[in-house]
Tab-separated table of C-alpha atoms in Angstrom:
chain	number	residue	atom	x	y	z
V	1	MET	CA	110.994	106.457	155.195
V	2	ALA	CA	112.292	105.575	151.754
V	3	SER	CA	112.199	108.674	149.277
V	4	SER	CA	109.317	108.614	146.880
V	5	SER	CA	111.535	110.262	144.252
V	6	TYR	CA	113.473	107.057	143.211
V	7	SER	CA	113.896	106.683	139.224
V	8	ASN	CA	115.814	104.509	137.358
V	9	PRO	CA	119.254	105.568	136.331
V	10	PRO	CA	119.501	107.086	132.814
V	11	CYS	CA	120.729	105.142	130.016
V	12	ALA	CA	124.466	105.323	129.087
V	13	ALA	CA	123.441	107.535	126.113
V	14	CYS	CA	121.183	109.913	127.974
V	15	LYS	CA	123.730	110.225	130.744
V	16	CYS	CA	126.573	111.074	128.132
V	17	LEU	CA	124.219	113.528	126.380
V	18	ARG	CA	122.801	114.960	129.809
V	19	ARG	CA	119.361	114.787	129.174
V	20	LYS	CA	116.279	112.961	130.767
V	21	CYS	CA	115.877	109.275	130.008
V	22	MET	CA	112.247	108.864	128.975
V	23	PRO	CA	110.581	105.740	129.217
V	24	ASP	CA	110.404	105.462	125.356
V	25	CYS	CA	114.136	106.325	124.977
V	26	ILE	CA	115.421	104.717	121.570
V	27	PHE	CA	118.949	104.257	123.111
V	28	ALA	CA	118.074	102.763	126.574
V	29	PRO	CA	117.487	99.037	125.577
V	30	TYR	CA	120.958	98.967	123.855
V	31	PHE	CA	123.151	101.295	126.030
V	32	PRO	CA	122.784	100.244	129.607
V	33	PRO	CA	124.274	102.749	132.271
V	34	GLU	CA	126.828	99.813	133.258
V	35	GLU	CA	128.378	100.099	129.703
V	36	PRO	CA	129.221	103.894	129.294
V	37	GLN	CA	132.027	103.294	126.832
V	38	LYS	CA	129.798	101.775	124.166
V	39	PHE	CA	127.942	104.987	123.588
V	40	ILE	CA	130.799	107.139	124.034
V	41	ASN	CA	132.460	105.356	121.227
V	42	VAL	CA	129.496	105.260	118.734
V	43	HIS	CA	128.683	108.954	119.808
V	44	LYS	CA	132.212	110.161	118.942
V	45	ILE	CA	132.524	108.117	115.504
V	46	PHE	CA	128.969	108.237	114.237
V	47	GLY	CA	127.293	111.097	116.247
V	48	ALA	CA	124.165	110.359	118.583
V	49	SER	CA	121.784	111.882	116.174
V	50	ASN	CA	122.913	109.488	113.222
V	51	VAL	CA	122.764	106.569	115.594
V	52	SER	CA	119.123	107.567	116.632
V	53	LYS	CA	118.313	107.806	113.189
V	54	LEU	CA	119.649	104.639	112.033
V	55	LEU	CA	117.892	102.857	114.883
V	56	ASN	CA	114.787	104.248	113.926
V	57	ASP	CA	115.263	103.191	110.357
V	58	VAL	CA	115.781	99.387	111.155
V	59	SER	CA	112.948	97.290	112.713
V	60	PRO	CA	112.862	96.734	116.674
V	61	HIS	CA	114.158	93.131	116.411
V	62	GLN	CA	117.165	94.281	114.367
V	63	ARG	CA	118.329	97.124	116.552
V	64	GLU	CA	120.351	94.948	119.114
V	65	ASP	CA	122.617	93.781	116.118
V	66	ALA	CA	122.765	97.018	114.511
V	67	VAL	CA	124.083	98.859	117.695
V	68	ASN	CA	126.606	96.010	118.202
V	69	SER	CA	127.871	96.281	114.788
V	70	LEU	CA	128.185	100.023	115.161
V	71	ALA	CA	129.965	99.614	118.450
V	72	TYR	CA	132.343	97.214	116.722
V	73	GLU	CA	133.196	99.697	113.823
V	74	ALA	CA	133.311	102.644	116.284
V	75	GLU	CA	135.795	100.848	118.435
V	76	ALA	CA	137.943	99.635	115.362
V	77	ARG	CA	138.008	103.312	114.261
V	78	MET	CA	139.287	104.554	117.539
V	79	LYS	CA	141.949	101.768	117.567
V	80	ASP	CA	142.900	102.481	114.096
V	81	PRO	CA	141.863	106.035	112.950
V	82	VAL	CA	143.002	105.386	109.210
V	83	TYR	CA	141.706	102.084	108.285
V	84	GLY	CA	139.143	101.218	111.121
V	85	CYS	CA	137.394	97.823	110.610
V	86	VAL	CA	138.320	97.948	106.831
V	87	GLY	CA	141.748	96.988	107.995
V	88	ALA	CA	140.337	93.765	109.456
V	89	ILE	CA	138.629	93.012	106.045
V	90	SER	CA	142.083	93.629	104.277
V	91	VAL	CA	143.733	91.203	106.554
V	92	LEU	CA	140.928	88.582	106.205
V	93	GLN	CA	140.788	88.822	102.375
V	94	ARG	CA	144.491	88.169	102.219
V	95	GLN	CA	144.214	85.274	104.672
V	96	VAL	CA	141.577	83.767	102.510
V	97	MET	CA	143.676	84.112	99.299
V	98	ARG	CA	146.543	82.472	101.115
V	99	LEU	CA	144.526	79.588	102.186
V	100	GLN	CA	142.586	79.045	98.905
V	101	LYS	CA	146.358	79.019	97.266
V	102	GLU	CA	147.633	76.541	99.745
V	103	LEU	CA	144.329	74.376	99.502
V	104	ASP	CA	144.802	74.322	95.733
V	105	ALA	CA	148.468	73.254	96.161
V	106	THR	CA	147.632	70.567	98.447
V	107	ASN	CA	144.847	69.119	96.305
V	108	ALA	CA	147.372	69.161	93.322
V	109	ASP	CA	149.571	67.180	95.568
V	110	ILE	CA	146.893	64.609	96.429
V	111	ILE	CA	146.281	63.982	92.712
V	112	ARG	CA	149.893	63.416	92.226
V	113	TYR	CA	149.820	60.924	95.082
V	114	ALA	CA	146.681	59.237	93.741
V	115	TYR	CA	148.550	58.618	90.227
V	116	ASN	CA	151.637	57.552	92.009
V	117	GLU	CA	153.349	60.484	90.840
V	118	MET	CA	155.307	61.812	93.673
V	119	PRO	CA	156.266	65.690	93.317
V	120	GLN	CA	159.785	65.729	91.993
V	121	PRO	CA	162.436	68.326	93.027
V	122	PRO	CA	163.149	71.035	90.237
V	123	GLN	CA	165.818	69.905	87.854
V	124	PRO	CA	169.162	71.759	87.873
E	1	MET	CA	135.991	138.290	76.255
E	2	ALA	CA	136.272	135.423	78.790
E	3	SER	CA	134.928	136.363	82.163
E	4	SER	CA	137.651	137.113	84.646
E	5	SER	CA	135.271	135.749	87.712
E	6	TYR	CA	136.124	132.058	86.729
E	7	SER	CA	136.988	130.019	89.861
E	8	ASN	CA	137.439	126.489	90.552
E	9	PRO	CA	134.346	124.365	91.147
E	10	PRO	CA	133.947	123.628	94.948
E	11	CYS	CA	134.780	120.227	96.079
E	12	ALA	CA	132.040	117.664	96.402
E	13	ALA	CA	131.976	118.337	100.208
E	14	CYS	CA	131.496	122.053	100.103
E	15	LYS	CA	128.939	121.812	97.384
E	16	CYS	CA	126.966	119.283	99.674
E	17	LEU	CA	127.358	121.679	102.488
E	18	ARG	CA	126.642	124.554	100.370
E	19	ARG	CA	129.593	126.721	101.476
E	20	LYS	CA	132.618	128.262	99.693
E	21	CYS	CA	135.564	125.888	98.991
E	22	MET	CA	138.636	127.703	100.290
E	23	PRO	CA	142.025	126.937	99.251
E	24	ASP	CA	142.894	125.311	102.389
E	25	CYS	CA	139.731	123.098	102.540
E	26	ILE	CA	140.434	119.844	104.279
E	27	PHE	CA	137.927	118.071	102.219
E	28	ALA	CA	139.049	119.214	98.617
E	29	PRO	CA	141.893	116.888	97.829
E	30	TYR	CA	139.727	113.593	98.823
E	31	PHE	CA	136.497	114.593	97.444
E	32	PRO	CA	136.601	115.790	93.844
E	33	PRO	CA	133.597	117.504	92.481
E	34	GLU	CA	133.089	114.573	89.798
E	35	GLU	CA	132.308	112.007	92.656
E	36	PRO	CA	129.503	113.597	94.647
E	37	GLN	CA	128.225	110.410	96.360
E	38	LYS	CA	131.413	109.517	98.126
E	39	PHE	CA	130.834	112.700	100.405
E	40	ILE	CA	127.056	112.398	100.536
E	41	ASN	CA	127.658	108.816	101.910
E	42	VAL	CA	130.322	109.683	104.572
E	43	HIS	CA	128.300	112.741	105.553
E	44	LYS	CA	125.243	110.557	105.912
E	45	ILE	CA	126.843	107.948	108.123
E	46	PHE	CA	129.518	109.800	110.028
E	47	GLY	CA	128.670	113.359	109.598
E	48	ALA	CA	130.974	115.962	108.046
E	49	SER	CA	132.007	117.505	111.364
E	50	ASN	CA	133.273	113.827	112.388
E	51	VAL	CA	135.167	113.336	109.222
E	52	SER	CA	136.709	116.714	109.459
E	53	LYS	CA	138.180	116.034	112.767
E	54	LEU	CA	139.214	112.555	111.855
E	55	LEU	CA	141.224	114.068	108.826
E	56	ASN	CA	142.610	116.595	110.972
E	57	ASP	CA	143.758	113.846	113.550
E	58	VAL	CA	145.658	111.777	110.996
E	59	SER	CA	148.982	112.756	109.350
E	60	PRO	CA	148.271	114.223	105.780
E	61	HIS	CA	150.067	111.145	103.896
E	62	GLN	CA	147.437	108.896	105.568
E	63	ARG	CA	144.510	111.016	104.685
E	64	GLU	CA	143.589	109.571	101.488
E	65	ASP	CA	143.491	105.924	102.894
E	66	ALA	CA	141.272	107.310	105.820
E	67	VAL	CA	138.754	108.807	103.455
E	68	ASN	CA	138.797	105.690	101.316
E	69	SER	CA	138.222	103.465	104.195
E	70	LEU	CA	135.483	105.698	105.551
E	71	ALA	CA	133.579	105.731	102.207
E	72	TYR	CA	133.855	102.036	102.110
E	73	GLU	CA	132.332	101.633	105.588
E	74	ALA	CA	129.790	104.349	104.736
E	75	GLU	CA	128.665	102.590	101.435
E	76	ALA	CA	128.498	99.080	103.313
E	77	ARG	CA	126.400	100.621	106.021
E	78	MET	CA	123.885	102.094	103.469
E	79	LYS	CA	123.588	99.038	101.637
E	80	ASP	CA	123.160	97.001	105.059
E	81	PRO	CA	121.985	99.211	107.816
E	82	VAL	CA	121.979	96.549	110.378
E	83	TYR	CA	125.463	95.010	109.908
E	84	GLY	CA	127.180	97.441	107.481
E	85	CYS	CA	130.999	96.154	106.922
E	86	VAL	CA	130.892	94.146	109.804
E	87	GLY	CA	128.649	91.703	107.863
E	88	ALA	CA	131.663	91.381	105.465
E	89	ILE	CA	134.094	90.633	108.349
E	90	SER	CA	131.532	87.728	109.644
E	91	VAL	CA	131.511	86.116	106.234
E	92	LEU	CA	135.242	86.429	105.669
E	93	GLN	CA	135.980	84.887	109.223
E	94	ARG	CA	133.621	81.889	108.250
E	95	GLN	CA	135.335	81.482	104.940
E	96	VAL	CA	138.628	81.354	106.802
E	97	MET	CA	137.558	78.861	109.335
E	98	ARG	CA	135.975	76.632	106.449
E	99	LEU	CA	139.341	76.940	104.299
E	100	GLN	CA	141.320	76.007	107.326
E	101	LYS	CA	139.233	73.003	108.071
E	102	GLU	CA	139.356	71.812	104.539
E	103	LEU	CA	143.261	72.362	104.464
E	104	ASP	CA	143.677	70.420	107.659
E	105	ALA	CA	141.743	67.557	106.127
E	106	THR	CA	143.491	67.676	102.964
E	107	ASN	CA	147.115	67.632	104.638
E	108	ALA	CA	145.658	64.700	106.663
E	109	ASP	CA	144.817	62.737	103.646
E	110	ILE	CA	148.265	63.672	102.040
E	111	ILE	CA	149.862	62.053	105.232
E	112	ARG	CA	147.701	59.010	104.744
E	113	TYR	CA	148.870	58.733	100.923
E	114	ALA	CA	152.570	59.119	102.056
E	115	TYR	CA	152.200	56.205	104.236
E	116	ASN	CA	150.167	54.296	101.600
E	117	GLU	CA	147.081	54.194	103.791
E	118	MET	CA	144.314	55.161	101.521
E	119	PRO	CA	141.214	56.687	103.151
E	120	GLN	CA	138.768	53.704	103.603
E	121	PRO	CA	135.153	54.305	103.395
E	122	PRO	CA	133.156	54.141	106.784
E	123	GLN	CA	132.298	50.408	107.698
E	124	PRO	CA	128.807	49.720	108.083
């Protein structure tokens, strides 16, 4: 006969924290057992208690987004302990500035073309 | 007479954690007493122990950058508990895509001008 003691496997958070995963576990919906690294990362960078506090502070429909952004930040911080995802922000900010400069220059060229004033090479 | 018991004020971290600030305090160079909020934020989001571990894991000349990026992330998470600074990354990524698209279109216009093919209005 099948055993009657079957229970769902604990979520990745409760497994990592070695505690019983209760039906109202705040982590369970966002840290499934098949993705253990996701919790390990946020636990290492933010701490389980801070993650739990943050989840309780945001409304239930925003918790999945909150967990995903925490997981993204944690992974970035583990890959780059000095800059974390702030490094990505700096790269993107430089990219925006470069593109904006290029676009301004190209728009200035268009105006020259429109007035039939082709850009001249610099005079010696 | 001046008191001989004068000692430097504790750094913002030791003051917040209510502990004696020792001369080799890992936090003191990066959390001066006149910027209390900087430590309060990183402590709330990452936890003092995680910040201390991270500072010990990076080389001394990178610690200031590490603290500043942690402070930036912590402040962003306090302002936006759901997305934190990942929200800024999404905004910048969309901005890069929009600028790149605009630049491609402007470059295509330049080629049309160069071949004297002005862009035509759409036909009815």
